[in-house]
């Protein structure tokens, strides 16, 4: 039985003095740039507990320690001075000297002085500066800001000490002209940087070899769903999903990863864990958190500056999502992904039902259209004049495909490219919105130039002094008729959906329609409504329909 004596929030990426490398038992990656990790650690524990030094950016309220066979009695943390080793390639004379301490060299200065001997001791400027910075922090903390210690400065030219014939010689590195080595020099410099950072100690009821788990939530590991819709017919398609992973945390080797679809709620995980948050720490701070949700999402969607790994072809996996509460988990097996890498992994390839339709949103009929000059715009039923701008203009027509989710799990929102399966020619790209099981969602493909839609409106009757409102304003009641003409120049029939926004009350239409009252747009005399019409139009056919509504216009 696993015991969780206290809720703590810390993550461990590497463990100081560890007997074995931590094993990642579970890694769940969310779309918002966060991931939940469970690691198992086996180590020898002394009476003073087990120390963890290399700590991650664990988030508040999600860190737990669990003893597998022996309960955890306490977890504590404090700031300590430690030394971290930073390795890099040696490219300067001081770095070469540091990388080859203990070796015989010949050094020539810019003054043509020649020295032969062994580099016994030499500190890089960054090593000296790190120690000075710690001293400054300690003095500032001791005097609580009463004094400024600006005299602590960085050393730009530390002394190089060479031992030759029993004597120590000091030479500024900036005066070095050349270095020669008797053997092939080492090109890897390991700088020992002094840092002040939290150290976490885990205490158990008994000492000895212990196996325990640590879990946490962290930023820096995200996934993005990317879809491909292959059109096979007018009513059928193949939907491919791949997971795009972005790892900015740590190297992952042969690890099972679960990518999660859904909307997780980690409302309190907006800062570091209490065990990790020290105002004087030099390595973990809010300013150091470069993996915020927004930046991570943008990077995972758009940035490709680091190494990319991508399969040449889409290999269908047809993974099934495991449902847990309101979240769905797709499991990827034996994944290896180094820190800084990105990768694509196939999730599924499944047939889906689709429906093509075309949509045009007509210009809204505003109150100002008929507010002024209502009498002048009145026409008889057989006249062919228009109101508003006085001309009939073509309207934009957009091509959509309705995607039906007939799978066992919801579609998570993500980018989707649409292709013709037989020709591999692109049709368009848009966002596939979140689609529950059994539901459908429209995806915009492109605008269609082969369908022409014309609309005109006119007042066919006008009743004077039809209403007086609470403010004493008098209104006439205008009956407006609109005519919509659809001309299909395509070689196939189209399902045409037309949307019209009006102020007033619908009276009738020559085809069926749906109406929706827009409660946000309120008007005492004329409620705002949206009318939706649907019309099937054969190839080369021209069809028209009419609608009539009434609107109160101020006299």
Coordinates of C-alpha atoms in Angstrom, one line a residue:
X1 CA 0.0 0.0 0.0
X2 CA 1.4 3.4 -1.0
X3 CA 1.4 6.0 1.7
X4 CA 1.2 9.8 1.1
X5 CA 1.8 11.5 4.4
X6 CA 2.0 15.0 3.1
X7 CA 1.1 16.9 0.0
X8 CA 4.3 18.3 -1.4
X9 CA 5.2 19.8 -4.7
X10 CA 8.6 18.9 -6.1
X11 CA 10.1 17.1 -9.1
X12 CA 13.3 15.3 -9.5
X13 CA 15.0 15.1 -12.8
X14 CA 18.3 13.7 -11.5
X15 CA 19.3 12.6 -8.0
X16 CA 22.4 13.4 -6.2
X17 CA 24.1 10.4 -4.6
X18 CA 21.5 8.2 -6.2
X19 CA 22.3 4.5 -6.4
X20 CA 20.1 4.0 -9.5
X21 CA 18.8 6.2 -12.2
X22 CA 15.1 7.2 -11.5
X23 CA 12.7 5.3 -13.6
X24 CA 9.8 7.2 -15.2
X25 CA 6.7 5.1 -14.5
X26 CA 4.2 7.5 -16.0
X27 CA 4.4 10.6 -18.2
X28 CA 1.1 12.4 -19.2
X29 CA 1.5 15.3 -21.6
X30 CA -1.2 18.0 -21.9
X31 CA -1.8 20.4 -24.7
X32 CA -1.3 23.5 -22.5
X33 CA 2.4 22.8 -22.1
X34 CA 2.2 20.9 -18.8
X35 CA 3.0 17.3 -18.0
X36 CA 2.4 15.1 -15.0
X37 CA 5.3 12.8 -14.1
X38 CA 5.6 9.8 -11.7
X39 CA 9.1 8.5 -11.1
X40 CA 10.3 5.5 -9.1
X41 CA 13.6 5.8 -7.2
X42 CA 15.6 3.0 -5.5
X43 CA 18.3 4.3 -3.2
X44 CA 20.2 3.6 0.0
X45 CA 18.9 5.8 2.8
X46 CA 20.8 6.8 5.9
X47 CA 19.4 7.9 9.3
X48 CA 19.7 11.5 8.1
X49 CA 17.5 10.8 5.1
X50 CA 18.0 10.9 1.3
X51 CA 19.2 14.1 -0.3
X52 CA 18.0 15.4 -3.7
X53 CA 19.9 18.3 -5.2
X54 CA 19.1 18.5 -8.9
X55 CA 15.5 19.7 -8.7
X56 CA 13.1 20.6 -11.5
X57 CA 10.6 23.4 -12.0
X58 CA 7.9 21.6 -10.1
X59 CA 4.6 23.4 -9.7
X60 CA 2.7 24.2 -6.5
X61 CA 0.4 21.7 -4.9
X62 CA 1.1 18.7 -7.1
X63 CA 4.2 17.1 -5.5
X64 CA 3.9 13.9 -3.5
X65 CA 6.4 11.4 -2.1
X66 CA 5.2 7.8 -1.6
X67 CA 7.1 5.1 0.1
X68 CA 6.5 1.7 -1.6
X69 CA 7.4 -0.5 1.4
X70 CA 8.4 2.0 4.0
X71 CA 6.4 5.2 4.7
X72 CA 7.9 8.6 4.2
X73 CA 7.9 10.5 7.6
X74 CA 9.0 13.9 6.5
X75 CA 10.3 15.9 3.5
X76 CA 12.3 19.1 4.1
X77 CA 14.2 21.6 2.1
X78 CA 16.7 24.3 2.6
X79 CA 19.2 26.5 0.7
X80 CA 22.7 25.2 0.4
X81 CA 25.9 26.2 -1.4
X82 CA 26.7 23.6 -4.0
X83 CA 29.0 23.3 -7.0
X84 CA 27.6 22.6 -10.4
X85 CA 29.8 21.5 -13.3
X86 CA 29.1 23.2 -16.7
X87 CA 30.9 21.5 -19.6
X88 CA 31.6 23.1 -23.0
X89 CA 34.2 23.2 -25.7
X90 CA 37.4 25.2 -24.8
X91 CA 37.8 28.0 -27.3
X92 CA 40.0 30.6 -25.5
X93 CA 43.5 30.5 -23.9
X94 CA 42.1 30.6 -20.4
X95 CA 39.7 27.8 -21.2
X96 CA 42.4 25.7 -22.7
X97 CA 44.6 26.2 -19.6
X98 CA 41.7 25.3 -17.4
X99 CA 40.9 22.2 -19.4
X100 CA 44.6 21.0 -19.2
X101 CA 45.4 21.6 -15.6
X102 CA 48.2 19.2 -14.5
X103 CA 49.8 19.0 -18.0
X104 CA 53.1 20.3 -19.2
X105 CA 52.9 23.3 -21.5
X106 CA 55.0 26.0 -23.2
X107 CA 53.5 29.4 -23.0
X108 CA 54.6 32.4 -25.0
X109 CA 53.5 35.9 -24.1
X110 CA 53.0 39.0 -26.2
X111 CA 56.3 40.2 -24.8
X112 CA 58.1 37.1 -26.2
X113 CA 58.6 35.7 -22.7
X114 CA 58.6 31.9 -22.7
X115 CA 57.4 29.8 -19.8
X116 CA 57.5 26.0 -19.5
X117 CA 55.9 24.1 -16.7
X118 CA 52.7 22.5 -15.4
X119 CA 49.4 24.4 -14.9
X120 CA 48.9 23.7 -11.2
X121 CA 45.9 26.0 -10.5
X122 CA 43.7 28.3 -12.5
X123 CA 40.1 29.5 -12.0
X124 CA 37.9 30.7 -14.9
X125 CA 36.4 34.2 -14.5
X126 CA 32.9 32.7 -14.3
X127 CA 34.0 30.4 -11.4
X128 CA 35.4 33.4 -9.5
X129 CA 32.3 35.5 -10.3
X130 CA 29.9 32.9 -9.0
X131 CA 31.7 32.8 -5.6
X132 CA 31.6 36.6 -5.4
X133 CA 27.9 36.7 -6.2
X134 CA 27.2 34.3 -3.4
X135 CA 29.2 36.4 -1.0
X136 CA 27.2 39.5 -2.1
X137 CA 23.9 37.6 -1.6
X138 CA 25.0 36.5 1.9
X139 CA 26.1 40.0 2.9
X140 CA 22.9 41.5 1.6
X141 CA 20.8 39.0 3.5
X142 CA 22.7 39.5 6.7
X143 CA 22.4 43.3 6.7
X144 CA 18.8 43.1 5.3
X145 CA 19.4 45.8 2.7
X146 CA 21.0 48.4 5.1
X147 CA 24.1 48.6 3.0
X148 CA 24.9 48.2 -0.7
X149 CA 27.9 46.0 -1.4
X150 CA 28.8 47.5 -4.8
X151 CA 32.5 46.9 -4.2
X152 CA 32.1 43.2 -4.9
X153 CA 32.9 43.2 -8.6
X154 CA 33.7 40.6 -11.2
X155 CA 37.3 39.7 -12.0
X156 CA 38.0 40.1 -15.7
X157 CA 41.6 38.9 -15.6
X158 CA 42.4 36.4 -12.9
X159 CA 46.0 35.4 -12.4
X160 CA 47.3 32.3 -14.0
X161 CA 49.8 30.3 -11.8
X162 CA 52.5 28.3 -13.4
X163 CA 55.0 26.2 -11.4
X164 CA 58.5 26.0 -13.0
X165 CA 61.7 24.8 -11.3
X166 CA 60.0 25.1 -7.9
X167 CA 58.8 28.6 -8.4
X168 CA 55.3 30.0 -8.9
X169 CA 54.9 32.5 -11.8
X170 CA 51.8 34.8 -12.2
X171 CA 50.8 35.8 -15.7
X172 CA 47.6 37.6 -16.8
X173 CA 45.8 35.4 -19.4
X174 CA 45.3 38.4 -21.6
X175 CA 49.0 38.6 -22.3
X176 CA 49.2 35.0 -23.7
X177 CA 50.2 34.8 -27.4
X178 CA 50.4 31.0 -27.8
X179 CA 50.3 27.7 -26.0
X180 CA 52.0 24.5 -27.0
X181 CA 51.4 21.0 -25.5
X182 CA 53.5 17.9 -25.4
X183 CA 50.5 15.7 -25.8
X184 CA 47.1 16.3 -27.5
X185 CA 45.3 18.9 -25.4
X186 CA 41.9 18.3 -23.8
X187 CA 39.3 20.5 -25.5
X188 CA 36.5 20.0 -22.9
X189 CA 36.4 22.6 -20.1
X190 CA 34.5 21.8 -17.0
X191 CA 33.7 25.0 -15.1
X192 CA 32.9 24.5 -11.4
X193 CA 30.2 27.1 -10.6
X194 CA 29.2 28.0 -7.1
X195 CA 25.4 28.2 -6.7
X196 CA 23.0 28.5 -3.9
X197 CA 20.0 26.2 -4.4
X198 CA 17.3 24.2 -2.6
X199 CA 18.2 20.7 -1.4
X200 CA 15.3 18.4 -0.6
X201 CA 15.8 15.6 2.0
X202 CA 13.4 12.7 2.2
X203 CA 13.1 10.9 5.6
X204 CA 11.8 7.4 6.1
X205 CA 10.7 5.4 9.1
X206 CA 13.6 3.1 8.6
X207 CA 17.0 3.4 7.0
X208 CA 18.5 1.1 4.4
X209 CA 17.6 0.5 0.7
X210 CA 14.3 2.1 0.0
X211 CA 12.1 2.3 -3.1
X212 CA 9.8 5.3 -3.3
X213 CA 7.8 7.3 -5.8
X214 CA 7.8 11.0 -6.5
X215 CA 5.1 12.7 -8.6
X216 CA 4.7 16.3 -9.9
X217 CA 3.3 18.6 -12.5
X218 CA 5.7 20.7 -14.6
X219 CA 5.9 23.1 -17.5
X220 CA 7.9 22.5 -20.6
X221 CA 6.5 19.3 -22.2
X222 CA 3.6 19.8 -24.6
X223 CA 1.7 18.0 -27.4
X224 CA -0.3 19.4 -30.3
X225 CA -2.8 17.4 -32.3
X226 CA -2.3 17.7 -36.0
X227 CA -5.0 16.3 -38.4
X228 CA -5.0 15.2 -42.0
X229 CA -8.4 14.7 -43.8
X230 CA -8.1 12.6 -47.0
X231 CA -11.3 13.0 -49.1
X232 CA -12.3 9.7 -50.7
X233 CA -15.8 10.7 -51.9
X234 CA -18.5 13.3 -51.4
X235 CA -19.6 11.5 -48.2
X236 CA -16.5 9.6 -47.0
X237 CA -13.0 10.5 -45.8
X238 CA -10.0 9.2 -43.8
X239 CA -9.0 11.2 -40.8
X240 CA -5.4 10.8 -39.7
X241 CA -4.2 12.2 -36.3
X242 CA -0.6 12.6 -35.2
X243 CA 0.8 13.9 -32.0
X244 CA 3.4 16.7 -32.2
X245 CA 5.6 16.5 -29.1
X246 CA 7.8 19.3 -27.9
X247 CA 10.3 18.5 -25.1
X248 CA 12.0 21.3 -23.2
X249 CA 12.5 19.4 -19.9
X250 CA 14.8 16.4 -19.9
X251 CA 16.0 13.5 -22.0
X252 CA 13.4 10.8 -22.3
X253 CA 14.5 7.2 -23.2
X254 CA 12.3 4.2 -23.9
X255 CA 9.4 5.7 -22.0
X256 CA 5.7 5.2 -22.4
X257 CA 4.1 8.6 -22.9
X258 CA 0.4 9.4 -22.7
X259 CA -0.9 12.4 -24.7
X260 CA -4.1 13.7 -23.1
X261 CA -7.1 15.1 -24.9
X262 CA -9.5 17.3 -22.9
X263 CA -9.4 20.4 -20.7
X264 CA -7.4 19.7 -17.5
X265 CA -7.9 22.0 -14.5
X266 CA -4.7 22.8 -12.6
X267 CA -5.9 26.1 -11.3
X268 CA -3.4 26.4 -8.4
X269 CA -0.3 25.2 -10.3
X270 CA 0.8 28.7 -11.3
X271 CA 4.0 29.0 -9.2
X272 CA 6.8 26.9 -7.9
X273 CA 6.3 24.4 -5.1
X274 CA 6.9 25.7 -1.6
X275 CA 9.8 23.4 -1.1
X276 CA 11.5 25.0 -4.1
X277 CA 10.7 28.6 -3.7
X278 CA 13.4 30.6 -1.9
X279 CA 13.8 34.3 -2.7
X280 CA 17.6 33.9 -2.4
X281 CA 18.0 30.9 -4.6
X282 CA 20.2 31.4 -7.6
X283 CA 18.8 28.6 -9.9
X284 CA 15.0 28.2 -9.4
X285 CA 12.9 31.4 -9.6
X286 CA 9.9 32.6 -11.4
X287 CA 12.1 34.6 -13.7
X288 CA 13.9 31.4 -14.8
X289 CA 10.6 29.7 -15.8
X290 CA 11.0 29.9 -19.6
X291 CA 8.3 27.3 -20.1
X292 CA 5.1 29.3 -19.5
X293 CA 1.9 27.9 -21.1
X294 CA 1.7 30.7 -23.7
X295 CA 5.3 30.5 -24.9
X296 CA 5.2 26.8 -24.9
X297 CA 2.0 26.6 -27.0
X298 CA 3.4 29.1 -29.5
X299 CA 6.7 27.3 -29.7
X300 CA 5.1 23.8 -30.1
X301 CA 2.9 25.2 -32.9
X302 CA 5.2 27.4 -34.9
X303 CA 8.9 27.3 -33.8
X304 CA 11.2 24.7 -35.5
X305 CA 14.6 26.1 -34.8
X306 CA 15.8 23.1 -32.9
X307 CA 16.2 19.5 -34.1
X308 CA 13.1 18.1 -35.7
X309 CA 12.2 14.4 -36.0
X310 CA 9.4 13.5 -38.4
X311 CA 8.4 10.3 -40.1
X312 CA 8.5 10.3 -43.9
X313 CA 5.1 8.6 -44.2
X314 CA 2.1 8.3 -41.9
X315 CA 2.0 4.8 -40.5
X316 CA -1.5 4.2 -39.0
X317 CA -1.4 3.2 -35.4
X318 CA -5.1 3.2 -34.6
X319 CA -4.6 3.8 -31.0
X320 CA -7.6 3.8 -28.7
X321 CA -8.0 6.5 -26.1
X322 CA -8.4 5.4 -22.5
X323 CA -11.1 7.4 -20.8
X324 CA -10.5 8.7 -17.3
X325 CA -13.2 11.1 -15.9
X326 CA -13.4 13.8 -18.6
X327 CA -10.0 13.2 -20.1
X328 CA -8.8 10.8 -22.9
X329 CA -5.3 9.3 -22.9
X330 CA -3.5 8.0 -26.0
X331 CA -0.5 5.8 -25.1
X332 CA 2.7 6.0 -27.1
X333 CA 5.1 3.1 -26.4
X334 CA 8.9 3.2 -25.9
X335 CA 9.4 6.8 -26.9
X336 CA 12.9 8.4 -26.8
X337 CA 13.1 12.2 -27.1
X338 CA 16.0 14.3 -25.9
X339 CA 15.6 17.7 -24.4
X340 CA 15.1 20.3 -27.1
X341 CA 13.8 17.9 -29.7
X342 CA 10.4 17.8 -31.4
X343 CA 8.8 14.8 -32.9
X344 CA 5.6 13.5 -34.7
X345 CA 4.0 10.2 -33.7
X346 CA 1.0 8.7 -35.5
X347 CA -2.1 8.2 -33.3
X348 CA -4.8 6.9 -35.5
X349 CA -6.2 6.6 -39.1
X350 CA -9.9 6.1 -39.2
X351 CA -12.8 6.4 -41.8
X352 CA -15.2 9.2 -41.1
X353 CA -18.4 10.4 -42.6
X354 CA -18.4 13.9 -44.2
X355 CA -20.8 16.3 -45.8
X356 CA -19.8 19.2 -48.2
X357 CA -21.8 22.4 -48.0
X358 CA -21.4 26.0 -49.0
X359 CA -22.2 29.0 -46.9
X360 CA -22.8 32.7 -47.5
X361 CA -23.4 35.2 -44.7
X362 CA -25.4 38.1 -46.3
X363 CA -24.9 41.7 -45.2
X364 CA -27.1 42.4 -42.2
X365 CA -30.1 44.6 -42.5
X366 CA -29.4 47.3 -39.9
X367 CA -31.8 49.7 -38.3
X368 CA -30.3 52.5 -40.2
X369 CA -31.2 50.8 -43.5
X370 CA -34.8 51.8 -43.1
X371 CA -34.8 54.3 -40.2
X372 CA -34.6 57.4 -42.4
X373 CA -36.6 58.1 -45.6
X374 CA -38.9 55.1 -45.2
X375 CA -41.6 56.7 -47.3
X376 CA -39.2 57.4 -50.2
X377 CA -37.9 53.8 -50.3
X378 CA -41.4 52.3 -50.4
X379 CA -42.1 50.6 -53.8
X380 CA -44.9 48.6 -55.2
X381 CA -44.6 44.9 -55.5
X382 CA -43.9 44.8 -59.2
X383 CA -41.1 47.4 -59.1
X384 CA -37.4 46.2 -59.1
X385 CA -35.7 48.7 -56.9
X386 CA -33.4 48.1 -54.0
X387 CA -32.9 49.8 -50.7
X388 CA -29.7 50.5 -48.8
X389 CA -26.9 51.3 -51.3
X390 CA -29.3 50.9 -54.2
X391 CA -27.5 48.0 -56.0
X392 CA -27.4 44.3 -55.8
X393 CA -23.9 43.0 -55.0
X394 CA -22.5 39.4 -55.2
X395 CA -21.8 37.9 -51.8
X396 CA -18.8 35.7 -50.7
X397 CA -19.4 32.0 -50.7
X398 CA -17.3 29.7 -48.5
X399 CA -16.8 25.9 -48.9
X400 CA -17.1 23.8 -45.7
X401 CA -16.9 20.1 -45.0
X402 CA -18.8 18.8 -42.0
X403 CA -16.8 16.1 -40.2
X404 CA -18.8 13.5 -38.2
X405 CA -17.2 11.9 -35.2
X406 CA -18.2 8.3 -35.5
X407 CA -15.2 7.1 -33.4
X408 CA -15.1 6.0 -29.8
X409 CA -13.3 9.2 -28.5
X410 CA -13.7 13.0 -29.0
X411 CA -11.6 15.0 -31.5
X412 CA -9.3 17.4 -29.7
X413 CA -9.0 20.8 -31.3
X414 CA -6.1 21.0 -33.7
X415 CA -4.9 22.1 -37.1
X416 CA -6.2 20.1 -40.0
X417 CA -5.1 20.0 -43.6
X418 CA -7.6 18.7 -46.3
X419 CA -6.4 16.7 -49.3
X420 CA -7.9 14.8 -52.1
X421 CA -6.8 11.2 -51.4
X422 CA -6.4 10.1 -55.0
X423 CA -4.4 13.1 -56.2
X424 CA -2.8 14.3 -52.9
X425 CA -3.7 17.8 -53.9
X426 CA -4.4 20.2 -51.0
X427 CA -7.9 21.6 -50.7
X428 CA -7.3 23.9 -47.7
X429 CA -6.4 24.0 -44.0
X430 CA -8.2 25.2 -40.9
X431 CA -8.8 24.2 -37.3
X432 CA -10.8 21.1 -36.4
X433 CA -12.7 22.2 -33.3
X434 CA -13.3 20.0 -30.3
X435 CA -15.9 17.4 -31.4
X436 CA -17.5 15.0 -28.9
X437 CA -18.4 11.4 -29.8
X438 CA -21.4 11.3 -32.0
X439 CA -21.3 15.0 -32.9
X440 CA -20.0 16.9 -36.0
X441 CA -18.2 20.1 -36.7
X442 CA -17.7 22.2 -39.8
X443 CA -14.2 22.9 -41.2
X444 CA -13.7 25.8 -43.6
X445 CA -11.8 24.7 -46.7
X446 CA -11.7 27.7 -49.1
X447 CA -13.9 30.3 -50.8
X448 CA -15.7 29.2 -53.9
X449 CA -15.7 31.4 -57.1
X450 CA -18.1 29.1 -58.9
X451 CA -21.2 30.0 -56.9
X452 CA -22.8 33.4 -57.3
X453 CA -25.2 34.8 -54.7
X454 CA -27.2 38.0 -55.2
X455 CA -29.5 39.6 -52.7
X456 CA -31.9 42.6 -52.8
X457 CA -34.4 43.9 -50.3
X458 CA -37.3 46.3 -50.8
X459 CA -40.2 47.7 -48.7
X460 CA -43.5 46.3 -50.1
X461 CA -45.8 48.0 -47.6
X462 CA -45.7 50.8 -45.1
X463 CA -48.2 51.4 -42.3
X464 CA -47.9 54.9 -40.8
X465 CA -48.2 55.6 -37.0
X466 CA -48.3 51.9 -36.2
X467 CA -46.7 52.3 -32.8
X468 CA -45.7 54.9 -30.2
X469 CA -43.0 53.8 -27.8
X470 CA -42.5 54.7 -24.1
X471 CA -40.5 57.7 -25.0
X472 CA -43.2 59.1 -27.2
X473 CA -41.5 58.4 -30.6
X474 CA -43.8 57.3 -33.4
X475 CA -43.0 54.4 -35.7
X476 CA -44.2 53.2 -39.0
X477 CA -44.4 49.5 -39.7
X478 CA -42.5 48.5 -42.8
X479 CA -42.9 45.1 -44.5
X480 CA -39.6 44.2 -46.2
X481 CA -39.2 41.5 -48.8
X482 CA -35.8 40.1 -49.7
X483 CA -34.9 38.0 -52.7
X484 CA -31.8 35.8 -52.8
X485 CA -30.6 34.3 -56.1
X486 CA -28.1 31.4 -56.2
X487 CA -26.3 30.6 -59.4
X488 CA -24.3 27.3 -59.3
X489 CA -21.6 27.2 -62.0
X490 CA -20.0 24.1 -60.7
X491 CA -20.2 20.7 -62.4
X492 CA -21.8 19.1 -59.3
X493 CA -24.8 19.8 -57.1
X494 CA -24.2 21.9 -54.0
X495 CA -25.9 22.3 -50.6
X496 CA -26.1 26.0 -50.1
X497 CA -26.6 27.5 -46.6
X498 CA -27.5 31.2 -46.4
X499 CA -27.5 33.2 -43.3
X500 CA -29.2 36.6 -42.8
X501 CA -29.3 38.9 -39.8
X502 CA -32.3 41.2 -39.5
X503 CA -33.9 43.6 -37.0
X504 CA -37.6 42.9 -36.8
X505 CA -40.0 40.0 -37.0
X506 CA -40.0 37.3 -39.7
X507 CA -43.3 36.9 -41.5
X508 CA -42.8 34.2 -44.2
X509 CA -40.4 32.6 -46.6
X510 CA -40.7 30.6 -49.8
X511 CA -38.4 27.9 -48.4
X512 CA -37.9 26.4 -44.9
X513 CA -35.7 28.3 -42.5
X514 CA -34.6 28.4 -38.9
X515 CA -34.5 31.6 -36.8
X516 CA -32.5 32.4 -33.6
X517 CA -33.1 35.4 -31.3
X518 CA -30.0 37.2 -30.5
X519 CA -30.5 38.3 -26.9
X520 CA -27.3 40.3 -26.7
X521 CA -28.5 42.8 -29.3
X522 CA -31.6 44.3 -27.7
X523 CA -34.0 46.9 -29.1
X524 CA -37.3 47.9 -27.7
X525 CA -39.2 47.8 -31.0
X526 CA -37.2 45.4 -33.2
X527 CA -35.6 42.3 -31.8
X528 CA -32.4 41.1 -33.6
X529 CA -32.7 37.7 -35.3
X530 CA -30.5 35.4 -37.4
X531 CA -32.3 33.5 -40.2
X532 CA -30.7 30.3 -41.7
X533 CA -31.8 29.0 -45.1
X534 CA -30.7 25.8 -46.8
X535 CA -31.1 25.2 -50.6
X536 CA -30.0 22.4 -52.9
X537 CA -28.9 23.7 -56.3
X538 CA -28.2 21.5 -59.3
X539 CA -25.1 21.9 -61.6
X540 CA -25.6 25.0 -63.8
X541 CA -28.9 25.9 -62.1
X542 CA -30.1 29.2 -60.9
X543 CA -32.5 29.3 -58.0
X544 CA -34.2 32.1 -56.0
X545 CA -36.1 32.3 -52.8
X546 CA -37.7 35.1 -50.9
X547 CA -38.2 36.0 -47.3
X548 CA -40.4 38.7 -45.7
X549 CA -40.1 40.5 -42.3
X550 CA -41.6 43.5 -40.6
X551 CA -39.6 46.3 -39.0
X552 CA -40.6 49.4 -37.1
X553 CA -39.1 52.5 -38.6
X554 CA -39.1 55.8 -36.8
X555 CA -41.2 58.5 -38.5

